[in-house]
Short mmCIF file of C-alpha atoms in Angstrom, two decimals:
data_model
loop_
_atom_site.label_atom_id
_atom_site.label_comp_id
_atom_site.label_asym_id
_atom_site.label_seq_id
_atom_site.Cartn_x
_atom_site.Cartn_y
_atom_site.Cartn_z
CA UNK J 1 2.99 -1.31 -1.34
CA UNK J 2 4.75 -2.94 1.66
CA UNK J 3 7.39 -0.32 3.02
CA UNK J 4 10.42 -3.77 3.56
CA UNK J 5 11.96 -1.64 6.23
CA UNK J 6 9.59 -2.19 9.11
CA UNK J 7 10.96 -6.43 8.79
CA UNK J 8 12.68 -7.13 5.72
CA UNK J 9 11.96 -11.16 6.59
CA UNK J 10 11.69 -12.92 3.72
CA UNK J 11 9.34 -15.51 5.15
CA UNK J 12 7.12 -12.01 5.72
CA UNK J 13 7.64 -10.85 2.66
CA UNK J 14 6.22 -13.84 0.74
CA UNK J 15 3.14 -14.27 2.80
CA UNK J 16 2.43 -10.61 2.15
CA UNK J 17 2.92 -11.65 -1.85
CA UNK J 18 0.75 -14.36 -1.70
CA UNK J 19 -2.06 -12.07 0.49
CA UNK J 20 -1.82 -9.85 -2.96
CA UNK J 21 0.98 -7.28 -2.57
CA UNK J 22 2.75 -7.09 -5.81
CA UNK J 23 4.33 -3.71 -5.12
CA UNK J 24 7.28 -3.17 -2.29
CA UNK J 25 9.04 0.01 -0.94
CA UNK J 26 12.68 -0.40 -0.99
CA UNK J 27 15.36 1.66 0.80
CA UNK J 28 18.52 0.20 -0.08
CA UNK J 29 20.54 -1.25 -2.58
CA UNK J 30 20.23 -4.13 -0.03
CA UNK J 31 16.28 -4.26 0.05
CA UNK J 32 16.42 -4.28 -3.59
CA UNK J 33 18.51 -7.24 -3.83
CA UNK J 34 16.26 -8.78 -1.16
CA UNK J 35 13.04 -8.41 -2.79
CA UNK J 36 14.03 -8.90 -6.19
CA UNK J 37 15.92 -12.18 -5.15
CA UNK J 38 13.21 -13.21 -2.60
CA UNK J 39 10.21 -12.36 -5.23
CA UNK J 40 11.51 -11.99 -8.84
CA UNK J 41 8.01 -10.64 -10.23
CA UNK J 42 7.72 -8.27 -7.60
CA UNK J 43 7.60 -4.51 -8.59
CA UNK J 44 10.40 -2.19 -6.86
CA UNK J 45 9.96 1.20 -5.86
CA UNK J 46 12.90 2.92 -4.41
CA UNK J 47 11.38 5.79 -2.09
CA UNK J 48 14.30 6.81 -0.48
CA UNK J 49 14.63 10.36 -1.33
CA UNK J 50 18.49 10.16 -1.43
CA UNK J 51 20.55 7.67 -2.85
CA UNK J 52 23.79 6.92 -4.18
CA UNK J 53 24.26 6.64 -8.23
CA UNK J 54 25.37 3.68 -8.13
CA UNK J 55 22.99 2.34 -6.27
CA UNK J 56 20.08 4.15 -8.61
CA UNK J 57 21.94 2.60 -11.57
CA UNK J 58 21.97 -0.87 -10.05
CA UNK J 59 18.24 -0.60 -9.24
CA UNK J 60 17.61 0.50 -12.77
CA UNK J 61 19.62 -2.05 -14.85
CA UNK J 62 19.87 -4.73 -13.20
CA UNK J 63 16.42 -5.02 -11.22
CA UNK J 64 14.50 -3.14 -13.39
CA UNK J 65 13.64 -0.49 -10.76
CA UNK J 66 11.56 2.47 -12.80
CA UNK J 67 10.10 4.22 -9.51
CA UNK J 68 12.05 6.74 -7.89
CA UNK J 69 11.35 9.39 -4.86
CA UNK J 70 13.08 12.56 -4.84
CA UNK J 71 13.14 15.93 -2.74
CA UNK J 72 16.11 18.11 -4.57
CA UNK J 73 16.75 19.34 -7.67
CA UNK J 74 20.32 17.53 -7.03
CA UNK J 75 18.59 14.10 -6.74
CA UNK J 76 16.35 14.43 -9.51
CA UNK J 77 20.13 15.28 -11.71
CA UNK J 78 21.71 12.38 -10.07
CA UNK J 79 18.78 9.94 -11.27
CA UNK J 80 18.61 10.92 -14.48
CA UNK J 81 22.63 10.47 -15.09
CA UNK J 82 22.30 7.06 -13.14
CA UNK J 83 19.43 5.95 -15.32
CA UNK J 84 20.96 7.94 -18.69
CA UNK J 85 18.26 9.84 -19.01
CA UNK J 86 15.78 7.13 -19.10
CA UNK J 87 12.29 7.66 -20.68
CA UNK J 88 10.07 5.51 -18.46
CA UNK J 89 10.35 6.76 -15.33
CA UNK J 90 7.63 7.18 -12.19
CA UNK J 91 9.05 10.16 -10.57
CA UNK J 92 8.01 10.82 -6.97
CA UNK J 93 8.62 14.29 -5.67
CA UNK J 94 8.78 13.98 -1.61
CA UNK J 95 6.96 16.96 0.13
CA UNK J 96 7.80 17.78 3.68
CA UNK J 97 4.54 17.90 5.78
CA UNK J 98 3.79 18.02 9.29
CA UNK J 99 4.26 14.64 11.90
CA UNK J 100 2.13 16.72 14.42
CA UNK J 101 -0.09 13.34 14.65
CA UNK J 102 2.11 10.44 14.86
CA UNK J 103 4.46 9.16 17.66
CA UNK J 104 7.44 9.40 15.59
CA UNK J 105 8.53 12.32 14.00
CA UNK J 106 9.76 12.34 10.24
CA UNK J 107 8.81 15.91 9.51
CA UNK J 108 12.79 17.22 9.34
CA UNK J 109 15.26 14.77 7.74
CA UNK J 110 12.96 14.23 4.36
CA UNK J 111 10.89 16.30 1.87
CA UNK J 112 10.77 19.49 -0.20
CA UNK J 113 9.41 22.89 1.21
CA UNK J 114 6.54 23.93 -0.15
CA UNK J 115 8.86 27.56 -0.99
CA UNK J 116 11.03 24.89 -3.09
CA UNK J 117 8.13 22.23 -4.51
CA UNK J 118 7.07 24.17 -7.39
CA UNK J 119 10.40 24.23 -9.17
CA UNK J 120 11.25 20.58 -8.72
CA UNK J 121 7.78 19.21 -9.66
CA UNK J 122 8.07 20.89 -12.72
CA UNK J 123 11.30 19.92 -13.46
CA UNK J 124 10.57 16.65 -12.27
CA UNK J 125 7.59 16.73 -14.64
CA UNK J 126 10.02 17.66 -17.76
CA UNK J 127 12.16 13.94 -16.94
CA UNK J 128 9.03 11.43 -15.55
CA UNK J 129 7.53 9.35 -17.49
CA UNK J 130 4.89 9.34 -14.72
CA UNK J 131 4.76 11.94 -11.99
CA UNK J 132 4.32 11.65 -8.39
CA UNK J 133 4.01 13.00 -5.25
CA UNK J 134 4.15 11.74 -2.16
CA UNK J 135 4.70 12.57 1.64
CA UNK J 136 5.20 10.44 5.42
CA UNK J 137 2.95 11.66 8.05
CA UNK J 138 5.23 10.23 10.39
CA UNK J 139 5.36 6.58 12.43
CA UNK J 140 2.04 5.79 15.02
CA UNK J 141 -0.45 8.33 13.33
CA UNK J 142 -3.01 8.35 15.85
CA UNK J 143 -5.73 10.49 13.72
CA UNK J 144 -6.72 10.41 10.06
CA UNK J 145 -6.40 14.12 10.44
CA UNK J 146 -3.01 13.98 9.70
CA UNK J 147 -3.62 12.37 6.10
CA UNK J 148 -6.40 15.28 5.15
CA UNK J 149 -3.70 18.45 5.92
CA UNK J 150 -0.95 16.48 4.34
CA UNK J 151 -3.31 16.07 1.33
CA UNK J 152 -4.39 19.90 1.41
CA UNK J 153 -0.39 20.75 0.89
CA UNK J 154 -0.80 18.38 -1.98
CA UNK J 155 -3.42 20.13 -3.65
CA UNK J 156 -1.42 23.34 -2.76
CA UNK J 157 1.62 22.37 -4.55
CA UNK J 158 -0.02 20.82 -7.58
CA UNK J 159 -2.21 24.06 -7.70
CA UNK J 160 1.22 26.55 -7.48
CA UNK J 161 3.04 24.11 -9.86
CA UNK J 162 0.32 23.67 -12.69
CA UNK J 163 1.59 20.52 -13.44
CA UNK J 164 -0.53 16.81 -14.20
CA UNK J 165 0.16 14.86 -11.43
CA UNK J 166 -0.23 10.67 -12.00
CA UNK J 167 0.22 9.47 -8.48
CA UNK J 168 -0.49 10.46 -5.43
CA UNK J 169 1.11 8.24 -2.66
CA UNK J 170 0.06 9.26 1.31
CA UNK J 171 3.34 7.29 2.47
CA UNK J 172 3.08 5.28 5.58
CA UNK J 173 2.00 6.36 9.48
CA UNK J 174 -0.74 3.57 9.68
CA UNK J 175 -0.98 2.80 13.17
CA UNK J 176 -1.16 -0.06 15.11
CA UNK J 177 -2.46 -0.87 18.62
CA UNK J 178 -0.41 -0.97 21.70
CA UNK J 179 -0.78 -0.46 25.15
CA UNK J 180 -1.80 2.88 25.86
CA UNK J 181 -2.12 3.87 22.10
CA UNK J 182 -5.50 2.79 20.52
CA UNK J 183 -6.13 4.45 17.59
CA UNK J 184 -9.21 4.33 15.79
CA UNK J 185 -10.09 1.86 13.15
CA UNK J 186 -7.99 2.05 9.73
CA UNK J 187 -11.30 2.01 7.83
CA UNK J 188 -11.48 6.20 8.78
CA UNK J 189 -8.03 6.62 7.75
CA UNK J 190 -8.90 5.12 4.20
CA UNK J 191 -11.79 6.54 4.18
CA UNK J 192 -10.57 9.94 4.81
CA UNK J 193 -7.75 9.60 2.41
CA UNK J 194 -9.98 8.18 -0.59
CA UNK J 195 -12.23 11.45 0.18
CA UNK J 196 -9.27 13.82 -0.17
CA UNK J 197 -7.43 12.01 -3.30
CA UNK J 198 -11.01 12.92 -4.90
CA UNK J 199 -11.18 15.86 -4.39
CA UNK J 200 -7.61 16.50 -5.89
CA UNK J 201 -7.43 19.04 -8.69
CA UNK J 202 -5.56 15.22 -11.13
CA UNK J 203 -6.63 13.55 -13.78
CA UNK J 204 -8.88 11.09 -13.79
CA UNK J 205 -6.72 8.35 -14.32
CA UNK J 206 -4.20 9.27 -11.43
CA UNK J 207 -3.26 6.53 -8.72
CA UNK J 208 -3.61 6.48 -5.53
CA UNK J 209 -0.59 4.46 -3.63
CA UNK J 210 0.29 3.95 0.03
CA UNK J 211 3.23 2.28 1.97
CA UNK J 212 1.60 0.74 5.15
CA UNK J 213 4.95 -0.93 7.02
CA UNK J 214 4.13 -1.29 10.63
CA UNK J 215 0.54 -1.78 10.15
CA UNK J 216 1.01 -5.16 7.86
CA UNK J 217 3.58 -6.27 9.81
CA UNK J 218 3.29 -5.49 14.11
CA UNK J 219 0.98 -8.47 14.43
CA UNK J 220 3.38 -11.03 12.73
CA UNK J 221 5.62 -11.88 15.26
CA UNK J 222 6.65 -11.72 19.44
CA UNK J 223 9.42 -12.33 21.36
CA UNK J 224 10.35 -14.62 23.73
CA UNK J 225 12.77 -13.81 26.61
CA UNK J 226 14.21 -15.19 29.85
CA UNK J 227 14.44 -13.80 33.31
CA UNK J 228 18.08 -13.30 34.02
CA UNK J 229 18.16 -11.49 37.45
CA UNK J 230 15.21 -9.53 39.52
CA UNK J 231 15.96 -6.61 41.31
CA UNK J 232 12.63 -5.29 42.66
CA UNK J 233 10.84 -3.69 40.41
CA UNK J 234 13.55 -4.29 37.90
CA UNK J 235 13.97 -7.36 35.27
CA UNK J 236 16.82 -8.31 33.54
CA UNK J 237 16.09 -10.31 30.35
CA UNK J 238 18.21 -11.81 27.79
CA UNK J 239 16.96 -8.83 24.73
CA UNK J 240 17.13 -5.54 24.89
CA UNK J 241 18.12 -2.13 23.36
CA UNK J 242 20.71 -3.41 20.94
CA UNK J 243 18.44 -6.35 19.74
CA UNK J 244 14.42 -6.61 19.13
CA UNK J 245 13.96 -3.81 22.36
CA UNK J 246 15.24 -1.07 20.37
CA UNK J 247 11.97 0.79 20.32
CA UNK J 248 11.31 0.20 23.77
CA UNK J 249 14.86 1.34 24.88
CA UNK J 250 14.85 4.95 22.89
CA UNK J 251 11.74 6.28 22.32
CA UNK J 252 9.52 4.37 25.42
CA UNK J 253 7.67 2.29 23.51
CA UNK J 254 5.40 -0.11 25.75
CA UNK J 255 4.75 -3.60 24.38
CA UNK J 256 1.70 -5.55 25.48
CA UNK J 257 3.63 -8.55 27.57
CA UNK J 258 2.67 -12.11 29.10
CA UNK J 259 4.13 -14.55 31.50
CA UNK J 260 4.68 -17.87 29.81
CA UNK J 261 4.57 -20.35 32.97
CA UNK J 262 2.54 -23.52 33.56
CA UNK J 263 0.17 -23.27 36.29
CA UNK J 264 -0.53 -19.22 35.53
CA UNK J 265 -0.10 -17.19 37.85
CA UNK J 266 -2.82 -15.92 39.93
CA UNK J 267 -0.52 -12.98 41.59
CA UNK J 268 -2.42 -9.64 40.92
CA UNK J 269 -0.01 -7.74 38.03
CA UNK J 270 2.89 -5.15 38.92
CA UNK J 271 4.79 -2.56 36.86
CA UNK J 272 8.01 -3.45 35.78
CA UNK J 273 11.09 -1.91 33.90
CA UNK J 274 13.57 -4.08 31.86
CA UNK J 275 17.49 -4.18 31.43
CA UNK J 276 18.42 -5.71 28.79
CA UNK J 277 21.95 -7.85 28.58
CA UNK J 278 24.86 -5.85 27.55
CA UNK J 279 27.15 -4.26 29.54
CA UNK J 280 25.43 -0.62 28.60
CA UNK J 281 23.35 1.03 30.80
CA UNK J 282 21.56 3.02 28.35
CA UNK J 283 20.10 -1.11 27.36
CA UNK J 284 16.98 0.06 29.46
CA UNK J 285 13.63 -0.75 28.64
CA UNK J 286 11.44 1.85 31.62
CA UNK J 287 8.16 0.27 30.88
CA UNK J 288 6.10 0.20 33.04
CA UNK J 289 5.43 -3.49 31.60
CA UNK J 290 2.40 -5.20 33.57
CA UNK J 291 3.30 -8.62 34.41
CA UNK J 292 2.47 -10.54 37.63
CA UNK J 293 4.27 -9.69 40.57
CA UNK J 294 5.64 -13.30 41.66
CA UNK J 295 7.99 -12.87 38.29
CA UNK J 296 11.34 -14.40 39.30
CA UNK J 297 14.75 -15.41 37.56
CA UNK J 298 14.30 -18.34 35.07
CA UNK J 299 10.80 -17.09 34.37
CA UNK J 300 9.76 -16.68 30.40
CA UNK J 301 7.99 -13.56 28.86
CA UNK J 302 6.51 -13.06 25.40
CA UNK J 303 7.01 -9.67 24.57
CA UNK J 304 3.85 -9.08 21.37
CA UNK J 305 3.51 -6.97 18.35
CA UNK J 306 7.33 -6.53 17.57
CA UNK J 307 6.69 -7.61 13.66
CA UNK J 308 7.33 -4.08 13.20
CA UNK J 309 11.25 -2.78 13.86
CA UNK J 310 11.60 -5.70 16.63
CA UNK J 311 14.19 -7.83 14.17
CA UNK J 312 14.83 -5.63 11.52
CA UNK J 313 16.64 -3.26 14.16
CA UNK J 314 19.06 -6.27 16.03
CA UNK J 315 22.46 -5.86 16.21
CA UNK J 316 24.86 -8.56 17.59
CA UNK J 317 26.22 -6.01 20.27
CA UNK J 318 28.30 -7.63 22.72
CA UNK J 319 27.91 -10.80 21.52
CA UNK J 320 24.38 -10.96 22.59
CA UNK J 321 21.85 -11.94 20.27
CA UNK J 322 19.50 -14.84 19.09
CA UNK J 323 18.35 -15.76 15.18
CA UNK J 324 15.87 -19.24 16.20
CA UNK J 325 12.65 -18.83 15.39
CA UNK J 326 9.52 -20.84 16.07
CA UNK J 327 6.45 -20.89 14.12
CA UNK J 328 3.17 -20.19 16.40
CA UNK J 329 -0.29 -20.28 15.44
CA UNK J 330 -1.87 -18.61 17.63
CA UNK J 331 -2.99 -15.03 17.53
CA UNK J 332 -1.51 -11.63 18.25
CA UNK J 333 -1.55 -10.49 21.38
CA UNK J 334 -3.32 -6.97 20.20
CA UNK J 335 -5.18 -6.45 16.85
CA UNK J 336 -6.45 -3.88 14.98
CA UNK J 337 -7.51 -6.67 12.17
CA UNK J 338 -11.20 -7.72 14.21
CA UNK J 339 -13.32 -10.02 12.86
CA UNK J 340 -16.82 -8.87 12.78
CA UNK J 341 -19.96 -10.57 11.73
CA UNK J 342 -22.71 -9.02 9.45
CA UNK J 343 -25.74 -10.33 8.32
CA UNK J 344 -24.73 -9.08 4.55
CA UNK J 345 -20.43 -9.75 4.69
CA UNK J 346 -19.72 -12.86 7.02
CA UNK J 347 -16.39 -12.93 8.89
CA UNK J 348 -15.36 -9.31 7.25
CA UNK J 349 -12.63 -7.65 8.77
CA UNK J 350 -14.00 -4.56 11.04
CA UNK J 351 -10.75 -1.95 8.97
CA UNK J 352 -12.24 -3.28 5.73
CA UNK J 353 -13.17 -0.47 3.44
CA UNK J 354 -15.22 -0.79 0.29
CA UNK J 355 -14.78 1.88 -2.37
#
């Protein structure tokens, strides 16, 4: 299940369809018109644990929308009275677990206490259809570990709630690489995820679901700025914090970066920061971003792995802002997706997991 807020590109989102995923998170009445415009046989699952009725009635009746997420009793009320009470719904009670793990916290906005879970999942058992329950480990998990204790509050709450549990989804928090972050390869983290979900006290039939966002999409796409101004060890490009940058800007994400110019450079590489081109000063990108140290104005940079929250996070801010986009074929400038070649699997890719 492709979580559509990491790039809700609808170019993206049909290659990812025809790669085999059928199933796509939505978290807005907006990515639910997307998706159901963009791929009409899609299946919707609205995993945004709070949402307005009318949005949850839209979703229902006119997209056919029959998976919901849920953290409060007053959610689970307000679905039922947006759906009437429906009889065939997937249910999807949010727990809160720990982002300990991951480079982006999303441990405190979301999720039920595990004082509060056993209440709602049996309520929530009472009006589903289907019952699940599902968690975030938070953006950038850089262990598996975080997926095993998330799962061990699972089998805690389904244990203290004595209810049958249909679905277990681990969310998203599957990494990608980027310069100093190189987590190991996804094969451990499903791997360590298919161990736990069998060892859950569920049915036999129960699913197991996940909602990968940044992993399927970093790779798919780079940006391409200008050289505006250089100020020593400062470079003023034409993107920034209120366009693809915002990741870079506010939480010091470092992007793996490239001089485009013909004859390369053969000037060893320096450290640079960026400033992006609005009037605000907070449209600062600290870096350090290795690039060679003969940079100058009118000089082009491809900025890599901003598939993920790169467009889906522009705003047209000061009137800055650019929608052209050019089709490359090359590859990504980092990738966790490896091609490795074995006697027995030829051209398998190395995260590749057989169950």
């Amino acid at each position: 299940m492709y979580a559509v807020k990491a790039n809700p590109s609808p170019e993206l989102i049909r290659i990812l369809w025809d790669n085999g995923i059928t199933h796509y998170d939505v978290a807005s009445i907006a990515e639910v018109r997307l998706v159901a415009r963009t791929l009409p046989d899609a299946t919707l699952c609205f995993m945004h644990p709070v949402k307005a009725e009318e949005a949850i009635a839209e979703a229902y009746f006119t997209h056919g929308v029959r998976t919901f997420s849920l953290d409060s009793m007053e959610e689970l009320e307000k679905i039922q009275r947006a759906t009437r009470h429906a009889s065939d719904l997937t249910l999807c009670v949010r727990l809160r677990v720990s982002s300990e793990y991951s480079k982006l916290s999303l441990a405190s906005k979301f999720g039920v206490s595990p004082q509060e879970a056993k209440e709602l999942l049996f309520a929530a058992r009472q009006a589903a259809d289907a019952l699940g329950i599902c968690f975030h480990v938070g953006s950038q998990a850089m262990t598996p570990d975080a997926y095993a204790e998330a799962m061990e509050r699972v089998r805690a709450a389904i244990v203290e709630a004595a209810v049958t549990v249909d679905v277990i989804d681990v969310g998203g928090g599957f990494p990608s690489a980027y310069p100093g972050m190189t987590p190991p390869p996804l094969e451990r983290y499903f791997e360590t995820i298919h161990r736990a979900f069998e060892s859950l006290p569920i049915s036999y039939s129960a699913e197991l679901w996940a909602e990968p966002g940044r992993a399927l999409c970093a790779e798919y796409s780079s940006l391409v700025v200008r050289v505006e101004k250089r100020r020593g060890s400062e470079l003023y490009i034409n993107d920034g914090a209120y366009g693809a940058l915002f990741d870079a800007a506010h939480v010091g994400w470092r992007f793996p970066v490239a001089l485009l110019r013909e004859p390369e450079s053969t000037v060893r590489d320096h450290g640079f920061s960026f400033y992006g081109p609005t009037c605000d000063d907070i449209d600062h990108m600290a870096g350090p971003f290795e690039l060679p140290a003969d940079i100058r104005t009118g000089d082009y940079i491809e900025i890599g792995m901003l598939g993920a929250y790169g467009c889906a996070m522009r705003t047209a801010f000061n009137g800055f802002g650019s929608d052209e986009t050019v089709v490359a074929a090359d590859e990504p400038m980092v990738s966790l997706y490896t091609v490795v070649e074995r006697a027995d699997d030829v051209g398998v890719a190395s995260n590749v997991v057989k169950l």
